[in-house]
PDB file of C-alpha atoms in Angstrom:
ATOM      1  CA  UNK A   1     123.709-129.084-283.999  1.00 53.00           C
ATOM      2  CA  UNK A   2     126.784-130.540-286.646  1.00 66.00           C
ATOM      3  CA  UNK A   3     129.637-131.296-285.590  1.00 85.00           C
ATOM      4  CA  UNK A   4     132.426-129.071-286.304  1.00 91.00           C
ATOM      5  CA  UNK A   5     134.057-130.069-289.765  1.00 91.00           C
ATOM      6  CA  UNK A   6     137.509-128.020-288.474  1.00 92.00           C
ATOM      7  CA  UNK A   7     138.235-130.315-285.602  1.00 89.00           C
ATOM      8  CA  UNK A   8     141.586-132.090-285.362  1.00 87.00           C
ATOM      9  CA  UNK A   9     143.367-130.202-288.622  1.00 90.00           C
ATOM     10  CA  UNK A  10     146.534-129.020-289.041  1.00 88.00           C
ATOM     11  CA  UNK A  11     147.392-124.807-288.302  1.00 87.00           C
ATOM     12  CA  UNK A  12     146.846-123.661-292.149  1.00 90.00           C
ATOM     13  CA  UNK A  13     144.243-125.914-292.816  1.00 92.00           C
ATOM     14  CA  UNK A  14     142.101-124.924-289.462  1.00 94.00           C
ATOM     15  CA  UNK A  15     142.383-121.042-290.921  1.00 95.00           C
ATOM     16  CA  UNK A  16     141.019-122.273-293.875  1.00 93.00           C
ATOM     17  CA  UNK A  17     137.956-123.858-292.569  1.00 95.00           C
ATOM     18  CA  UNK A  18     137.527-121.038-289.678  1.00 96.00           C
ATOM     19  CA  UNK A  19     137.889-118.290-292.440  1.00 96.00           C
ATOM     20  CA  UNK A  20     134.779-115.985-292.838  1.00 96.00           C
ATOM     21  CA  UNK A  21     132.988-115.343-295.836  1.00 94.00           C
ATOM     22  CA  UNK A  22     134.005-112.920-298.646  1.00 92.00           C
ATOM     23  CA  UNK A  23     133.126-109.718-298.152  1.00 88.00           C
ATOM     24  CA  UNK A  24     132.933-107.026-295.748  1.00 85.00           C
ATOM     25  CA  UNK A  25     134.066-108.863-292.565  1.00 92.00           C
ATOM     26  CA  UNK A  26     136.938-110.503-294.110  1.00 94.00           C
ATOM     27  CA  UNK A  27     140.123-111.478-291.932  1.00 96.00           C
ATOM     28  CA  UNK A  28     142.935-108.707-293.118  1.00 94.00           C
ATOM     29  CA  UNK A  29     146.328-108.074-291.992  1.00 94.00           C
ATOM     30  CA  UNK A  30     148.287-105.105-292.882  1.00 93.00           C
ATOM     31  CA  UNK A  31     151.444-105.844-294.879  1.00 92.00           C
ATOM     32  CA  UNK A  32     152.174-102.505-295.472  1.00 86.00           C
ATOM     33  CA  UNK A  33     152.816-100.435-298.891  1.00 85.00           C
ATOM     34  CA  UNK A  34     149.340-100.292-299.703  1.00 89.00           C
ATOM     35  CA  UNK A  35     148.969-104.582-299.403  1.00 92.00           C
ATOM     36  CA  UNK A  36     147.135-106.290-297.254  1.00 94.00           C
ATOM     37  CA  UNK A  37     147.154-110.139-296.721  1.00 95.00           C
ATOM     38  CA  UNK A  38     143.017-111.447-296.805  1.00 96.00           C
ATOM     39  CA  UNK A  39     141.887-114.748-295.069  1.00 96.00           C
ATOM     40  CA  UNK A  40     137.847-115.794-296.189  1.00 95.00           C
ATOM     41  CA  UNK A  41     136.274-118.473-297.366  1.00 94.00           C
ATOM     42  CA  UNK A  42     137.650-118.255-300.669  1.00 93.00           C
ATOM     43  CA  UNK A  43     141.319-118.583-299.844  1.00 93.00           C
ATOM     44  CA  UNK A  44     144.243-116.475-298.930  1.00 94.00           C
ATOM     45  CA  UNK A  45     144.934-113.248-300.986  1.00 95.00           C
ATOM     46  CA  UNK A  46     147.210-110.801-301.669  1.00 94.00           C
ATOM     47  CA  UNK A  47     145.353-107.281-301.909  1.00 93.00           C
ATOM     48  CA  UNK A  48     147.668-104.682-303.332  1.00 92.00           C
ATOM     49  CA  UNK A  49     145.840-100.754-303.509  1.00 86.00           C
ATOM     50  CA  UNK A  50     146.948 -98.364-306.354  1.00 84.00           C
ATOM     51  CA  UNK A  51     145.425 -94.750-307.207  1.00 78.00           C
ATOM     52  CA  UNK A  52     144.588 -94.171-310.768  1.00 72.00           C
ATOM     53  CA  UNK A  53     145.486 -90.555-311.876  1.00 73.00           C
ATOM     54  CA  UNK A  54     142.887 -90.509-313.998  1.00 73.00           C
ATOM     55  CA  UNK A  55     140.062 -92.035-311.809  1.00 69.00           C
ATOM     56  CA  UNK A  56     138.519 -90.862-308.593  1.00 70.00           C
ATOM     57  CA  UNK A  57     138.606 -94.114-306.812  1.00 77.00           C
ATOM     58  CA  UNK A  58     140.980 -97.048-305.006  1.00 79.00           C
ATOM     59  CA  UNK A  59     141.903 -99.404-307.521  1.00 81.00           C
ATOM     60  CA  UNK A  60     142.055-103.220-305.731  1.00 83.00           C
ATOM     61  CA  UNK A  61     143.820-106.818-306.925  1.00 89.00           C
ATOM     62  CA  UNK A  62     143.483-109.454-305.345  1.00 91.00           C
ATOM     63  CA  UNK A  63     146.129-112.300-305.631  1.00 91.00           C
ATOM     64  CA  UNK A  64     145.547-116.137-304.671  1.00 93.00           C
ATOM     65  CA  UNK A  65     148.504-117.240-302.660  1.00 91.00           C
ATOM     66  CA  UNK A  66     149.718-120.814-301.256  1.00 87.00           C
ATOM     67  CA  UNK A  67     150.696-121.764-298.051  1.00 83.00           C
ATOM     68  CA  UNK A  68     154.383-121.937-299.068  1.00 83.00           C
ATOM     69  CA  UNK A  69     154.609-118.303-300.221  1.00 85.00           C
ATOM     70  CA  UNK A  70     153.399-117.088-296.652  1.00 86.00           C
ATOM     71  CA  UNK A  71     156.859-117.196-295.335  1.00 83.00           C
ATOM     72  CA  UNK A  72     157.657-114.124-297.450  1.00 85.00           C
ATOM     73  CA  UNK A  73     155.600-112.103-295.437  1.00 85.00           C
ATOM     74  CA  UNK A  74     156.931-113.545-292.005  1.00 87.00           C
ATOM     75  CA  UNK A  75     153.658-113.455-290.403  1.00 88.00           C
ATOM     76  CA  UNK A  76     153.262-115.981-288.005  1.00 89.00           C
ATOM     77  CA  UNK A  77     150.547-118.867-287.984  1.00 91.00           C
ATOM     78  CA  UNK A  78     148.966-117.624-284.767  1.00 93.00           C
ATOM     79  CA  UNK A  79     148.643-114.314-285.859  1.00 93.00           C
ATOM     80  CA  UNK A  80     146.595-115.441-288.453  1.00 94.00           C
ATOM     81  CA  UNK A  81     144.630-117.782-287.096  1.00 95.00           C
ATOM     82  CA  UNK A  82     143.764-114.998-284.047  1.00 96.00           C
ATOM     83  CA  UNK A  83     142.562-112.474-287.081  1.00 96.00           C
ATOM     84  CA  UNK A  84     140.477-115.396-288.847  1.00 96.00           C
ATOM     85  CA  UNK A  85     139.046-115.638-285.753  1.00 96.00           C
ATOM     86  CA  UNK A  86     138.303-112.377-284.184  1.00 96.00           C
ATOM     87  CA  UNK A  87     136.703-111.857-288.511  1.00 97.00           C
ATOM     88  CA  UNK A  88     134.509-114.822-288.296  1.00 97.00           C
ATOM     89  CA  UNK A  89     133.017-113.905-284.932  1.00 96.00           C
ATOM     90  CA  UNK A  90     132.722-110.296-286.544  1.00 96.00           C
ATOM     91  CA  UNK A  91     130.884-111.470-289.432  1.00 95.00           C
ATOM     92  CA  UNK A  92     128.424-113.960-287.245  1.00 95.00           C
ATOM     93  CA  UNK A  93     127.582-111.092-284.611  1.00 94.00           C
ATOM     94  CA  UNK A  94     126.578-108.454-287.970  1.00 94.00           C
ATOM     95  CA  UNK A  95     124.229-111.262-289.723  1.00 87.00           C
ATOM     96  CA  UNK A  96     126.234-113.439-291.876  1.00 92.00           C
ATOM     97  CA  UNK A  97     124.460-116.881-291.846  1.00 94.00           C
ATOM     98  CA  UNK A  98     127.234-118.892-292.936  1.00 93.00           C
ATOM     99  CA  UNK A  99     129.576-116.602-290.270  1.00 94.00           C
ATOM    100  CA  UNK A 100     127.056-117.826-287.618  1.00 95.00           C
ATOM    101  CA  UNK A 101     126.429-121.553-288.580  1.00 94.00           C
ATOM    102  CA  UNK A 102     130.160-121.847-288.192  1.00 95.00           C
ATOM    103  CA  UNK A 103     130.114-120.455-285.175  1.00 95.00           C
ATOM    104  CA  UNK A 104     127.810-122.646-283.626  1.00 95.00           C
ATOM    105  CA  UNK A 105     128.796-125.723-284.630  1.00 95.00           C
ATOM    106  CA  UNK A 106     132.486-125.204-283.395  1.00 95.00           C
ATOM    107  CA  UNK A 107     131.877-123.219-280.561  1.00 95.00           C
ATOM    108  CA  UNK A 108     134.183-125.342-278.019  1.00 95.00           C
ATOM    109  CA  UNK A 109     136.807-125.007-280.881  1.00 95.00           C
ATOM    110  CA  UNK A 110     136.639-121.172-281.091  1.00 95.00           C
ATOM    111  CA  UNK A 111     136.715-120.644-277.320  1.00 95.00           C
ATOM    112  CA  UNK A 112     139.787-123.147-276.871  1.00 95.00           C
ATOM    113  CA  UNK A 113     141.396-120.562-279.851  1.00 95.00           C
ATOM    114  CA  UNK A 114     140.279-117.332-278.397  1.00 95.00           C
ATOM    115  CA  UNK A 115     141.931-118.211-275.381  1.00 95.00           C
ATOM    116  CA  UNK A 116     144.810-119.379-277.226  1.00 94.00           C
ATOM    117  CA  UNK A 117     145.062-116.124-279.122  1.00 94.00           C
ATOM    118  CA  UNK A 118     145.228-114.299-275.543  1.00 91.00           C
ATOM    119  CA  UNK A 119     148.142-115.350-274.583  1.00 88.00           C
ATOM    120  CA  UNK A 120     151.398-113.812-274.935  1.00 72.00           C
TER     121      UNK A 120
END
């Protein structure tokens, strides 16, 4: 087994490593107003949702955003890191590889979290 490459790093850099892959099972936190902050692999996005008049269907956008601009949303650090979590074990337990690998190899890490992420 590897040893967990998230060990010993700072709060925005530990969601970043712990974030699951693109895709379905994808950390998201309602913002509200049809936006929706996302946490995988890829980064951290702003997803806004619009209907097209003309079109049957949900039109998405997805906007890379820094660390810094995560104060305008006032959502704190352990909420985040709780979702990335709670998404990563998600995506291991329905077959993502990477999700699982992850999840192995920093399995004393996630426990220590998901008992962080119970308290009040």
């Amino acid at each position: 087994m590897s040893k967990c490459s998230c060990e010993e790093k700072s709060k925005m850099e530990l969601i970043s490593c712990l974030a699951p892959p693109a895709g379905e099972y994808e950390a998201q936190i309602d913002l509200g107003s049809n936006r929706k902050l996302i946490i995988n692999s890829d980064g951290i996005f702003l997803r806004t949702y619009s209907l097209d008049d003309f079109l049957p269907f949900i039109q998405t956008r997805d906007l890379k955003i820094k660390e810094r601009d995560l104060d305008l949303f006032k959502i704190s650090m352990k909420d985040m890191l709780c979702s990335t979590i709670n998404a990563l074990l998600d995506a291991s337990n329905h077959s993502s590889i990477y999700a699982k690998e992850k999840v192995n190899n920093c399995a004393e890490l996630i426990g220590e979290l998901i008992n962080y992420c119970k308290q009040k």
